[in-house]
């Protein structure tokens, strides 16, 4: 049974909750943002904290002025807040980056020569692609598992077959950005460590939905993005063991990463690099981005992850029960219907190209979802092969839409009305079809312009 309104507590205030958008059929409605898995709206508290700090903005580190000193304290205190939020161990580093992608590329750059990396083909591109770019790094690609137990077994077998004397790294997601399913992180970490390997957790889709404790999960590193964690774009985190980070060449060469630069015999710069987190934070850091992440960490902790997760599961039950009654909808998954998951659901609809369905949700109902392959092309294509995603349609064109899936995702700021409106809209579209006409533009479906409106 769908959760009732009474069982779902109030959402946390987020920016954009009162934005209204036009419909092609006339009028306006409040925008239903159901694309949290791509970027979650910023929490109002985060925005307020950033706005309060903005007049005191100053350059960090080494500045003698009051605002520089204040900004330096704020930046380093933000690092401490993130470490506490993640349950980091004594001696762990917290490096501020641009995003999850940047964090994992940083880790790939600091791997010791000869490292063998193990990654499942079901990973997001951010966790799938960085590892094979160095000639001195080998990668073992593991097939997408069909159960948590199969994931652990496959990793165990692959690790047992490797050379036990070289360094090894396992990369795994915490929650799939396609299916929302939770991966057996603790068990995978135990398998990695039993075979002398290290493990990095891509927590981009996990950390906004439930508490992530580095020590309790026993992972070596964790990576995530601020824009998934209800903070503005442009900042991310890599947190975990310091040894590989501090022994490697700096990720970027420049000011801030250096302890001392002198001239060599031929006039060339001779550099002594920092052996702290500053080693990989060259250039002027994104202080506001780091502070925004720390603010989000404090806000979610204060709200209580147990309450937030309970609310999300109630919304998820409501959504899945509603979709189960929509004709032609097939939800895609790796681990099956009963697998635990966060608020991310992907599906296809019989007879519909996903781009057309998503365009109609937006244009006719004011609902924003995601359609496509979700930067996880191997996984989504495999799931589409099983579930029959439809290509083409949506008006004659040289570049018709490709087969893809539809993804709806939500979080702490989602009102139950948005979920209910989505279910009603999905049912009406699947049953009665679109009320508007659509054409193909750049490989995507877009609504035709009303005849009485000028073309922009």
GROMACS .gro file of C-alpha atoms in nm:
model
  456
    1UNK     CA    1   0.000   0.000   0.000
    2UNK     CA    2   0.123   0.353  -0.072
    3UNK     CA    3   0.227   0.551   0.233
    4UNK     CA    4  -0.040   0.797   0.341
    5UNK     CA    5   0.019   1.168   0.377
    6UNK     CA    6   0.010   1.131   0.755
    7UNK     CA    7   0.306   0.890   0.761
    8UNK     CA    8   0.539   1.127   0.574
    9UNK     CA    9   0.701   1.410   0.768
   10UNK     CA   10   0.762   1.756   0.623
   11UNK     CA   11   1.047   1.799   0.374
   12UNK     CA   12   1.352   2.008   0.458
   13UNK     CA   13   1.331   2.357   0.303
   14UNK     CA   14   1.519   2.376  -0.029
   15UNK     CA   15   1.571   2.648  -0.286
   16UNK     CA   16   1.325   2.643  -0.574
   17UNK     CA   17   1.036   2.490  -0.383
   18UNK     CA   18   0.811   2.779  -0.490
   19UNK     CA   19   0.926   2.812  -0.853
   20UNK     CA   20   0.641   2.800  -1.102
   21UNK     CA   21   0.684   2.682  -1.462
   22UNK     CA   22   0.463   2.728  -1.771
   23UNK     CA   23   0.275   2.440  -1.933
   24UNK     CA   24   0.231   2.408  -2.308
   25UNK     CA   25  -0.140   2.355  -2.244
   26UNK     CA   26  -0.164   2.691  -2.066
   27UNK     CA   27  -0.114   2.821  -1.715
   28UNK     CA   28   0.158   2.750  -1.463
   29UNK     CA   29   0.222   2.496  -1.188
   30UNK     CA   30   0.480   2.462  -0.911
   31UNK     CA   31   0.782   2.281  -1.051
   32UNK     CA   32   0.817   1.922  -0.935
   33UNK     CA   33   1.193   1.857  -0.919
   34UNK     CA   34   1.237   1.480  -0.942
   35UNK     CA   35   1.593   1.469  -1.073
   36UNK     CA   36   1.782   1.473  -0.742
   37UNK     CA   37   2.018   1.198  -0.859
   38UNK     CA   38   2.167   1.443  -1.111
   39UNK     CA   39   2.176   1.747  -0.883
   40UNK     CA   40   1.980   1.804  -0.566
   41UNK     CA   41   1.847   2.153  -0.489
   42UNK     CA   42   2.047   2.343  -0.229
   43UNK     CA   43   1.911   2.338   0.123
   44UNK     CA   44   1.781   2.676   0.234
   45UNK     CA   45   2.004   2.655   0.540
   46UNK     CA   46   2.310   2.604   0.320
   47UNK     CA   47   2.222   2.904   0.108
   48UNK     CA   48   2.163   3.117   0.417
   49UNK     CA   49   2.500   3.016   0.563
   50UNK     CA   50   2.679   3.098   0.238
   51UNK     CA   51   2.501   3.434   0.212
   52UNK     CA   52   2.596   3.519   0.571
   53UNK     CA   53   2.963   3.443   0.500
   54UNK     CA   54   2.983   3.616   0.160
   55UNK     CA   55   3.058   3.971   0.295
   56UNK     CA   56   3.355   3.827   0.483
   57UNK     CA   57   3.503   3.653   0.178
   58UNK     CA   58   3.881   3.658   0.169
   59UNK     CA   59   4.180   3.466   0.034
   60UNK     CA   60   4.276   3.165   0.240
   61UNK     CA   61   4.614   3.059   0.383
   62UNK     CA   62   4.905   3.294   0.445
   63UNK     CA   63   4.699   3.613   0.431
   64UNK     CA   64   4.763   3.856   0.718
   65UNK     CA   65   4.433   4.042   0.693
   66UNK     CA   66   4.136   3.973   0.919
   67UNK     CA   67   3.910   3.845   0.641
   68UNK     CA   68   4.184   3.616   0.513
   69UNK     CA   69   4.231   3.474   0.861
   70UNK     CA   70   3.855   3.432   0.903
   71UNK     CA   71   3.825   3.255   0.566
   72UNK     CA   72   4.118   3.027   0.645
   73UNK     CA   73   3.957   2.924   0.973
   74UNK     CA   74   3.626   2.864   0.799
   75UNK     CA   75   3.790   2.655   0.527
   76UNK     CA   76   3.984   2.434   0.768
   77UNK     CA   77   3.689   2.403   1.007
   78UNK     CA   78   3.483   2.288   0.707
   79UNK     CA   79   3.741   2.015   0.650
   80UNK     CA   80   3.703   1.904   1.011
   81UNK     CA   81   3.322   1.907   0.982
   82UNK     CA   82   3.332   1.683   0.675
   83UNK     CA   83   3.573   1.444   0.848
   84UNK     CA   84   3.337   1.414   1.142
   85UNK     CA   85   3.034   1.373   0.913
   86UNK     CA   86   3.206   1.084   0.734
   87UNK     CA   87   3.334   0.917   1.050
   88UNK     CA   88   3.694   0.946   0.932
   89UNK     CA   89   3.969   0.776   1.128
   90UNK     CA   90   4.259   0.958   1.296
   91UNK     CA   91   4.516   1.030   1.029
   92UNK     CA   92   4.269   1.029   0.739
   93UNK     CA   93   4.290   1.317   0.491
   94UNK     CA   94   3.999   1.522   0.359
   95UNK     CA   95   4.086   1.677   0.022
   96UNK     CA   96   3.848   1.928  -0.134
   97UNK     CA   97   3.801   1.873  -0.507
   98UNK     CA   98   3.557   1.987  -0.775
   99UNK     CA   99   3.330   1.680  -0.775
  100UNK     CA  100   3.314   1.301  -0.739
  101UNK     CA  101   3.464   1.275  -1.087
  102UNK     CA  102   3.754   1.498  -0.986
  103UNK     CA  103   3.803   1.304  -0.662
  104UNK     CA  104   3.829   0.968  -0.837
  105UNK     CA  105   4.058   1.108  -1.106
  106UNK     CA  106   4.278   1.243  -0.826
  107UNK     CA  107   4.292   0.900  -0.666
  108UNK     CA  108   4.370   0.742  -1.004
  109UNK     CA  109   4.658   0.986  -1.047
  110UNK     CA  110   4.819   0.897  -0.710
  111UNK     CA  111   4.804   0.517  -0.741
  112UNK     CA  112   5.143   0.351  -0.693
  113UNK     CA  113   5.293   0.221  -1.018
  114UNK     CA  114   5.176  -0.129  -1.102
  115UNK     CA  115   4.841  -0.099  -0.920
  116UNK     CA  116   4.568  -0.330  -1.046
  117UNK     CA  117   4.219  -0.180  -1.021
  118UNK     CA  118   3.899  -0.383  -0.999
  119UNK     CA  119   3.571  -0.218  -1.102
  120UNK     CA  120   3.226  -0.346  -1.196
  121UNK     CA  121   3.096  -0.249  -1.539
  122UNK     CA  122   2.781  -0.120  -1.368
  123UNK     CA  123   2.964   0.181  -1.223
  124UNK     CA  124   2.889   0.542  -1.310
  125UNK     CA  125   3.138   0.676  -1.563
  126UNK     CA  126   3.305   0.880  -1.288
  127UNK     CA  127   3.406   0.553  -1.122
  128UNK     CA  128   3.445   0.351  -1.441
  129UNK     CA  129   3.671   0.562  -1.661
  130UNK     CA  130   3.960   0.716  -1.460
  131UNK     CA  131   4.154   0.395  -1.397
  132UNK     CA  132   4.272   0.290  -1.743
  133UNK     CA  133   4.446   0.612  -1.844
  134UNK     CA  134   4.791   0.532  -1.703
  135UNK     CA  135   5.020   0.286  -1.877
  136UNK     CA  136   5.145   0.156  -1.541
  137UNK     CA  137   4.795   0.074  -1.412
  138UNK     CA  138   4.601  -0.240  -1.509
  139UNK     CA  139   4.224  -0.273  -1.480
  140UNK     CA  140   4.006  -0.580  -1.433
  141UNK     CA  141   3.646  -0.519  -1.539
  142UNK     CA  142   3.388  -0.728  -1.355
  143UNK     CA  143   3.047  -0.810  -1.502
  144UNK     CA  144   2.745  -0.643  -1.348
  145UNK     CA  145   2.630  -0.874  -1.067
  146UNK     CA  146   2.267  -0.980  -1.028
  147UNK     CA  147   2.271  -0.998  -0.648
  148UNK     CA  148   2.480  -0.854  -0.363
  149UNK     CA  149   2.616  -1.201  -0.291
  150UNK     CA  150   2.719  -1.242  -0.653
  151UNK     CA  151   2.907  -0.911  -0.636
  152UNK     CA  152   3.109  -1.029  -0.336
  153UNK     CA  153   3.177  -1.371  -0.491
  154UNK     CA  154   3.291  -1.219  -0.821
  155UNK     CA  155   3.528  -0.982  -0.643
  156UNK     CA  156   3.665  -1.262  -0.425
  157UNK     CA  157   3.745  -1.473  -0.733
  158UNK     CA  158   3.906  -1.185  -0.921
  159UNK     CA  159   4.121  -1.084  -0.626
  160UNK     CA  160   4.229  -1.442  -0.559
  161UNK     CA  161   4.353  -1.470  -0.919
  162UNK     CA  162   4.572  -1.158  -0.910
  163UNK     CA  163   4.940  -1.127  -0.825
  164UNK     CA  164   4.924  -1.094  -0.445
  165UNK     CA  165   5.242  -0.887  -0.422
  166UNK     CA  166   5.142  -0.572  -0.611
  167UNK     CA  167   4.913  -0.291  -0.494
  168UNK     CA  168   4.542  -0.327  -0.575
  169UNK     CA  169   4.237  -0.107  -0.553
  170UNK     CA  170   3.866  -0.192  -0.569
  171UNK     CA  171   3.622   0.080  -0.677
  172UNK     CA  172   3.254   0.032  -0.594
  173UNK     CA  173   2.940   0.242  -0.571
  174UNK     CA  174   2.738   0.270  -0.253
  175UNK     CA  175   2.402   0.316  -0.427
  176UNK     CA  176   2.340   0.284  -0.800
  177UNK     CA  177   2.257   0.608  -0.977
  178UNK     CA  178   2.043   0.402  -1.217
  179UNK     CA  179   1.845   0.166  -0.995
  180UNK     CA  180   1.897   0.316  -0.650
  181UNK     CA  181   1.996  -0.027  -0.519
  182UNK     CA  182   2.235  -0.044  -0.225
  183UNK     CA  183   2.558  -0.234  -0.275
  184UNK     CA  184   2.717  -0.457  -0.008
  185UNK     CA  185   2.994  -0.212   0.071
  186UNK     CA  186   3.100  -0.360   0.404
  187UNK     CA  187   3.124  -0.711   0.259
  188UNK     CA  188   3.315  -0.589  -0.048
  189UNK     CA  189   3.556  -0.400   0.177
  190UNK     CA  190   3.616  -0.714   0.382
  191UNK     CA  191   3.686  -0.913   0.065
  192UNK     CA  192   3.926  -0.648  -0.062
  193UNK     CA  193   4.120  -0.630   0.262
  194UNK     CA  194   4.135  -1.009   0.297
  195UNK     CA  195   4.328  -1.014  -0.031
  196UNK     CA  196   4.554  -0.719   0.047
  197UNK     CA  197   4.364  -0.469  -0.168
  198UNK     CA  198   4.228  -0.127  -0.083
  199UNK     CA  199   3.880   0.001  -0.165
  200UNK     CA  200   3.732   0.337  -0.261
  201UNK     CA  201   3.361   0.404  -0.221
  202UNK     CA  202   3.180   0.620  -0.476
  203UNK     CA  203   2.927   0.768  -0.233
  204UNK     CA  204   2.779   1.027  -0.468
  205UNK     CA  205   2.434   0.862  -0.455
  206UNK     CA  206   2.467   0.722  -0.102
  207UNK     CA  207   2.575   1.013   0.114
  208UNK     CA  208   2.262   1.228   0.046
  209UNK     CA  209   2.035   0.945   0.162
  210UNK     CA  210   2.195   0.780   0.464
  211UNK     CA  211   2.484   0.816   0.703
  212UNK     CA  212   2.821   0.707   0.563
  213UNK     CA  213   3.082   0.606   0.821
  214UNK     CA  214   3.427   0.541   0.675
  215UNK     CA  215   3.551   0.358   0.983
  216UNK     CA  216   3.239   0.145   1.023
  217UNK     CA  217   3.226   0.049   0.654
  218UNK     CA  218   3.604  -0.006   0.665
  219UNK     CA  219   3.663   0.158   0.329
  220UNK     CA  220   3.995   0.322   0.251
  221UNK     CA  221   3.854   0.625   0.068
  222UNK     CA  222   3.518   0.782   0.001
  223UNK     CA  223   3.433   1.030  -0.276
  224UNK     CA  224   3.124   1.245  -0.325
  225UNK     CA  225   3.000   1.574  -0.473
  226UNK     CA  226   2.851   1.873  -0.298
  227UNK     CA  227   2.581   1.918  -0.562
  228UNK     CA  228   2.436   1.577  -0.472
  229UNK     CA  229   2.445   1.672  -0.102
  230UNK     CA  230   2.216   1.977  -0.123
  231UNK     CA  231   2.504   2.223  -0.172
  232UNK     CA  232   2.579   2.439  -0.478
  233UNK     CA  233   2.785   2.314  -0.771
  234UNK     CA  234   3.162   2.315  -0.787
  235UNK     CA  235   3.300   2.130  -0.486
  236UNK     CA  236   3.358   1.768  -0.390
  237UNK     CA  237   3.548   1.555  -0.141
  238UNK     CA  238   3.800   1.273  -0.141
  239UNK     CA  239   3.851   1.147   0.214
  240UNK     CA  240   4.052   0.858   0.348
  241UNK     CA  241   4.398   0.713   0.389
  242UNK     CA  242   4.681   0.963   0.360
  243UNK     CA  243   4.980   0.749   0.260
  244UNK     CA  244   4.925   0.713  -0.116
  245UNK     CA  245   4.809   1.073  -0.136
  246UNK     CA  246   5.112   1.215   0.038
  247UNK     CA  247   5.370   1.005  -0.145
  248UNK     CA  248   5.246   1.081  -0.496
  249UNK     CA  249   5.323   1.372  -0.722
  250UNK     CA  250   5.077   1.660  -0.672
  251UNK     CA  251   4.755   1.628  -0.871
  252UNK     CA  252   4.802   1.987  -0.992
  253UNK     CA  253   5.125   2.186  -0.991
  254UNK     CA  254   5.095   2.539  -0.861
  255UNK     CA  255   5.076   2.773  -0.568
  256UNK     CA  256   4.944   2.632  -0.243
  257UNK     CA  257   5.084   2.285  -0.310
  258UNK     CA  258   5.441   2.406  -0.260
  259UNK     CA  259   5.636   2.441   0.060
  260UNK     CA  260   5.939   2.602  -0.108
  261UNK     CA  261   6.058   2.679  -0.463
  262UNK     CA  262   6.420   2.763  -0.546
  263UNK     CA  263   6.628   2.797  -0.861
  264UNK     CA  264   6.839   2.511  -0.986
  265UNK     CA  265   7.178   2.537  -1.155
  266UNK     CA  266   7.019   2.604  -1.495
  267UNK     CA  267   6.762   2.843  -1.354
  268UNK     CA  268   6.488   2.578  -1.344
  269UNK     CA  269   6.247   2.573  -1.048
  270UNK     CA  270   6.332   2.321  -0.778
  271UNK     CA  271   6.020   2.241  -0.577
  272UNK     CA  272   5.962   2.106  -0.231
  273UNK     CA  273   5.597   2.002  -0.217
  274UNK     CA  274   5.376   1.999   0.090
  275UNK     CA  275   5.326   1.660   0.251
  276UNK     CA  276   4.977   1.750   0.381
  277UNK     CA  277   4.640   1.776   0.205
  278UNK     CA  278   4.768   2.102   0.055
  279UNK     CA  279   4.978   1.884  -0.177
  280UNK     CA  280   4.668   1.816  -0.387
  281UNK     CA  281   4.487   2.149  -0.346
  282UNK     CA  282   4.697   2.377  -0.567
  283UNK     CA  283   4.549   2.711  -0.663
  284UNK     CA  284   4.299   2.923  -0.473
  285UNK     CA  285   4.050   2.680  -0.323
  286UNK     CA  286   3.673   2.695  -0.354
  287UNK     CA  287   3.618   2.816   0.000
  288UNK     CA  288   3.247   2.881  -0.046
  289UNK     CA  289   3.202   2.536  -0.198
  290UNK     CA  290   3.380   2.369   0.095
  291UNK     CA  291   3.179   2.574   0.345
  292UNK     CA  292   2.855   2.485   0.165
  293UNK     CA  293   2.936   2.113   0.189
  294UNK     CA  294   3.011   2.151   0.560
  295UNK     CA  295   2.686   2.340   0.609
  296UNK     CA  296   2.492   2.060   0.438
  297UNK     CA  297   2.667   1.804   0.660
  298UNK     CA  298   2.559   1.995   0.970
  299UNK     CA  299   2.202   2.040   0.844
  300UNK     CA  300   2.152   1.671   0.763
  301UNK     CA  301   2.307   1.564   1.092
  302UNK     CA  302   2.081   1.801   1.284
  303UNK     CA  303   1.772   1.675   1.099
  304UNK     CA  304   1.865   1.315   1.179
  305UNK     CA  305   1.944   1.063   0.908
  306UNK     CA  306   1.713   0.805   1.064
  307UNK     CA  307   1.413   1.039   1.024
  308UNK     CA  308   1.522   1.148   0.677
  309UNK     CA  309   1.573   0.790   0.560
  310UNK     CA  310   1.236   0.687   0.704
  311UNK     CA  311   1.064   0.970   0.520
  312UNK     CA  312   1.240   0.879   0.196
  313UNK     CA  313   1.141   0.513   0.224
  314UNK     CA  314   0.778   0.617   0.275
  315UNK     CA  315   0.794   0.827  -0.043
  316UNK     CA  316   0.969   0.543  -0.225
  317UNK     CA  317   0.695   0.299  -0.124
  318UNK     CA  318   0.435   0.546  -0.243
  319UNK     CA  319   0.611   0.587  -0.579
  320UNK     CA  320   0.671   0.218  -0.644
  321UNK     CA  321   0.316   0.124  -0.551
  322UNK     CA  322   0.184   0.391  -0.785
  323UNK     CA  323   0.408   0.287  -1.074
  324UNK     CA  324   0.305  -0.076  -1.028
  325UNK     CA  325  -0.047   0.026  -1.130
  326UNK     CA  326   0.059   0.213  -1.445
  327UNK     CA  327   0.011  -0.003  -1.755
  328UNK     CA  328   0.324  -0.078  -1.954
  329UNK     CA  329   0.574   0.044  -1.693
  330UNK     CA  330   0.872  -0.183  -1.627
  331UNK     CA  331   1.111  -0.082  -1.351
  332UNK     CA  332   1.472  -0.186  -1.416
  333UNK     CA  333   1.694  -0.339  -1.149
  334UNK     CA  334   2.000  -0.555  -1.096
  335UNK     CA  335   1.918  -0.715  -0.762
  336UNK     CA  336   1.539  -0.756  -0.787
  337UNK     CA  337   1.231  -0.586  -0.646
  338UNK     CA  338   1.306  -0.665  -0.283
  339UNK     CA  339   1.658  -0.521  -0.277
  340UNK     CA  340   1.702  -0.223  -0.043
  341UNK     CA  341   1.742   0.105  -0.229
  342UNK     CA  342   1.743   0.483  -0.201
  343UNK     CA  343   1.506   0.724  -0.372
  344UNK     CA  344   1.610   0.650  -0.731
  345UNK     CA  345   1.389   0.452  -0.972
  346UNK     CA  346   1.445   0.397  -1.345
  347UNK     CA  347   1.192   0.246  -1.583
  348UNK     CA  348   1.071   0.212  -1.941
  349UNK     CA  349   0.715   0.237  -2.071
  350UNK     CA  350   0.582   0.011  -2.344
  351UNK     CA  351   0.529   0.199  -2.669
  352UNK     CA  352   0.709   0.512  -2.551
  353UNK     CA  353   1.049   0.650  -2.630
  354UNK     CA  354   1.184   0.769  -2.294
  355UNK     CA  355   1.279   1.112  -2.429
  356UNK     CA  356   0.919   1.160  -2.545
  357UNK     CA  357   0.778   1.051  -2.208
  358UNK     CA  358   1.012   1.281  -2.014
  359UNK     CA  359   0.937   1.574  -2.246
  360UNK     CA  360   0.564   1.526  -2.195
  361UNK     CA  361   0.605   1.511  -1.816
  362UNK     CA  362   0.782   1.845  -1.827
  363UNK     CA  363   0.577   2.028  -2.089
  364UNK     CA  364   0.231   1.910  -1.981
  365UNK     CA  365   0.272   1.854  -1.605
  366UNK     CA  366   0.567   2.066  -1.487
  367UNK     CA  367   0.762   1.759  -1.371
  368UNK     CA  368   1.138   1.737  -1.416
  369UNK     CA  369   1.284   1.386  -1.449
  370UNK     CA  370   1.587   1.249  -1.631
  371UNK     CA  371   1.591   1.035  -1.944
  372UNK     CA  372   1.894   0.881  -2.108
  373UNK     CA  373   2.174   0.643  -2.008
  374UNK     CA  374   2.262   0.833  -1.690
  375UNK     CA  375   2.641   0.830  -1.739
  376UNK     CA  376   2.630   0.454  -1.684
  377UNK     CA  377   2.605   0.342  -2.046
  378UNK     CA  378   2.713  -0.025  -2.013
  379UNK     CA  379   2.469  -0.087  -1.726
  380UNK     CA  380   2.169   0.093  -1.877
  381UNK     CA  381   2.216  -0.066  -2.220
  382UNK     CA  382   2.225  -0.411  -2.056
  383UNK     CA  383   1.907  -0.334  -1.861
  384UNK     CA  384   1.737  -0.198  -2.174
  385UNK     CA  385   1.822  -0.518  -2.359
  386UNK     CA  386   1.631  -0.705  -2.090
  387UNK     CA  387   1.339  -0.462  -2.065
  388UNK     CA  388   1.296  -0.333  -2.421
  389UNK     CA  389   1.358   0.041  -2.422
  390UNK     CA  390   1.209   0.199  -2.735
  391UNK     CA  391   1.408   0.406  -2.986
  392UNK     CA  392   1.289   0.641  -3.259
  393UNK     CA  393   0.942   0.805  -3.272
  394UNK     CA  394   0.867   1.163  -3.168
  395UNK     CA  395   0.836   1.308  -3.518
  396UNK     CA  396   1.031   1.232  -3.832
  397UNK     CA  397   1.392   1.347  -3.817
  398UNK     CA  398   1.734   1.248  -3.935
  399UNK     CA  399   1.845   1.203  -3.573
  400UNK     CA  400   1.569   1.020  -3.388
  401UNK     CA  401   1.596   0.966  -3.010
  402UNK     CA  402   1.800   0.664  -2.905
  403UNK     CA  403   1.670   0.394  -2.674
  404UNK     CA  404   1.701   0.504  -2.313
  405UNK     CA  405   1.530   0.487  -1.974
  406UNK     CA  406   1.342   0.732  -1.754
  407UNK     CA  407   1.470   0.807  -1.404
  408UNK     CA  408   1.279   0.967  -1.119
  409UNK     CA  409   1.473   1.057  -0.806
  410UNK     CA  410   1.403   1.253  -0.492
  411UNK     CA  411   1.534   1.340  -0.148
  412UNK     CA  412   1.492   1.542   0.169
  413UNK     CA  413   1.325   1.838  -0.003
  414UNK     CA  414   1.063   1.644  -0.200
  415UNK     CA  415   0.697   1.706  -0.105
  416UNK     CA  416   0.463   1.408  -0.135
  417UNK     CA  417   0.256   1.612  -0.383
  418UNK     CA  418   0.542   1.590  -0.634
  419UNK     CA  419   0.545   1.210  -0.614
  420UNK     CA  420   0.166   1.192  -0.638
  421UNK     CA  421   0.159   1.430  -0.936
  422UNK     CA  422   0.423   1.221  -1.110
  423UNK     CA  423   0.227   0.898  -1.061
  424UNK     CA  424  -0.093   1.060  -1.191
  425UNK     CA  425   0.090   1.202  -1.491
  426UNK     CA  426   0.261   0.871  -1.571
  427UNK     CA  427  -0.075   0.693  -1.556
  428UNK     CA  428  -0.245   0.949  -1.783
  429UNK     CA  429   0.038   0.943  -2.039
  430UNK     CA  430   0.059   0.563  -2.044
  431UNK     CA  431  -0.318   0.528  -2.073
  432UNK     CA  432  -0.428   0.823  -2.286
  433UNK     CA  433  -0.111   0.942  -2.458
  434UNK     CA  434   0.032   1.291  -2.478
  435UNK     CA  435  -0.199   1.588  -2.523
  436UNK     CA  436   0.061   1.785  -2.722
  437UNK     CA  437   0.267   1.722  -3.033
  438UNK     CA  438   0.642   1.675  -3.015
  439UNK     CA  439   0.928   1.682  -3.262
  440UNK     CA  440   1.289   1.568  -3.262
  441UNK     CA  441   1.561   1.827  -3.214
  442UNK     CA  442   1.924   1.731  -3.161
  443UNK     CA  443   1.827   1.371  -3.093
  444UNK     CA  444   1.576   1.467  -2.821
  445UNK     CA  445   1.200   1.510  -2.812
  446UNK     CA  446   1.079   1.865  -2.756
  447UNK     CA  447   0.729   2.011  -2.763
  448UNK     CA  448   0.613   2.191  -3.076
  449UNK     CA  449   0.576   2.566  -3.028
  450UNK     CA  450   0.215   2.681  -2.997
  451UNK     CA  451   0.105   2.837  -3.325
  452UNK     CA  452   0.006   3.165  -3.157
  453UNK     CA  453   0.344   3.213  -2.986
  454UNK     CA  454   0.658   3.345  -3.154
  455UNK     CA  455   0.941   3.098  -3.190
  456UNK     CA  456   1.221   3.196  -2.951
   0.00000   0.00000   0.00000
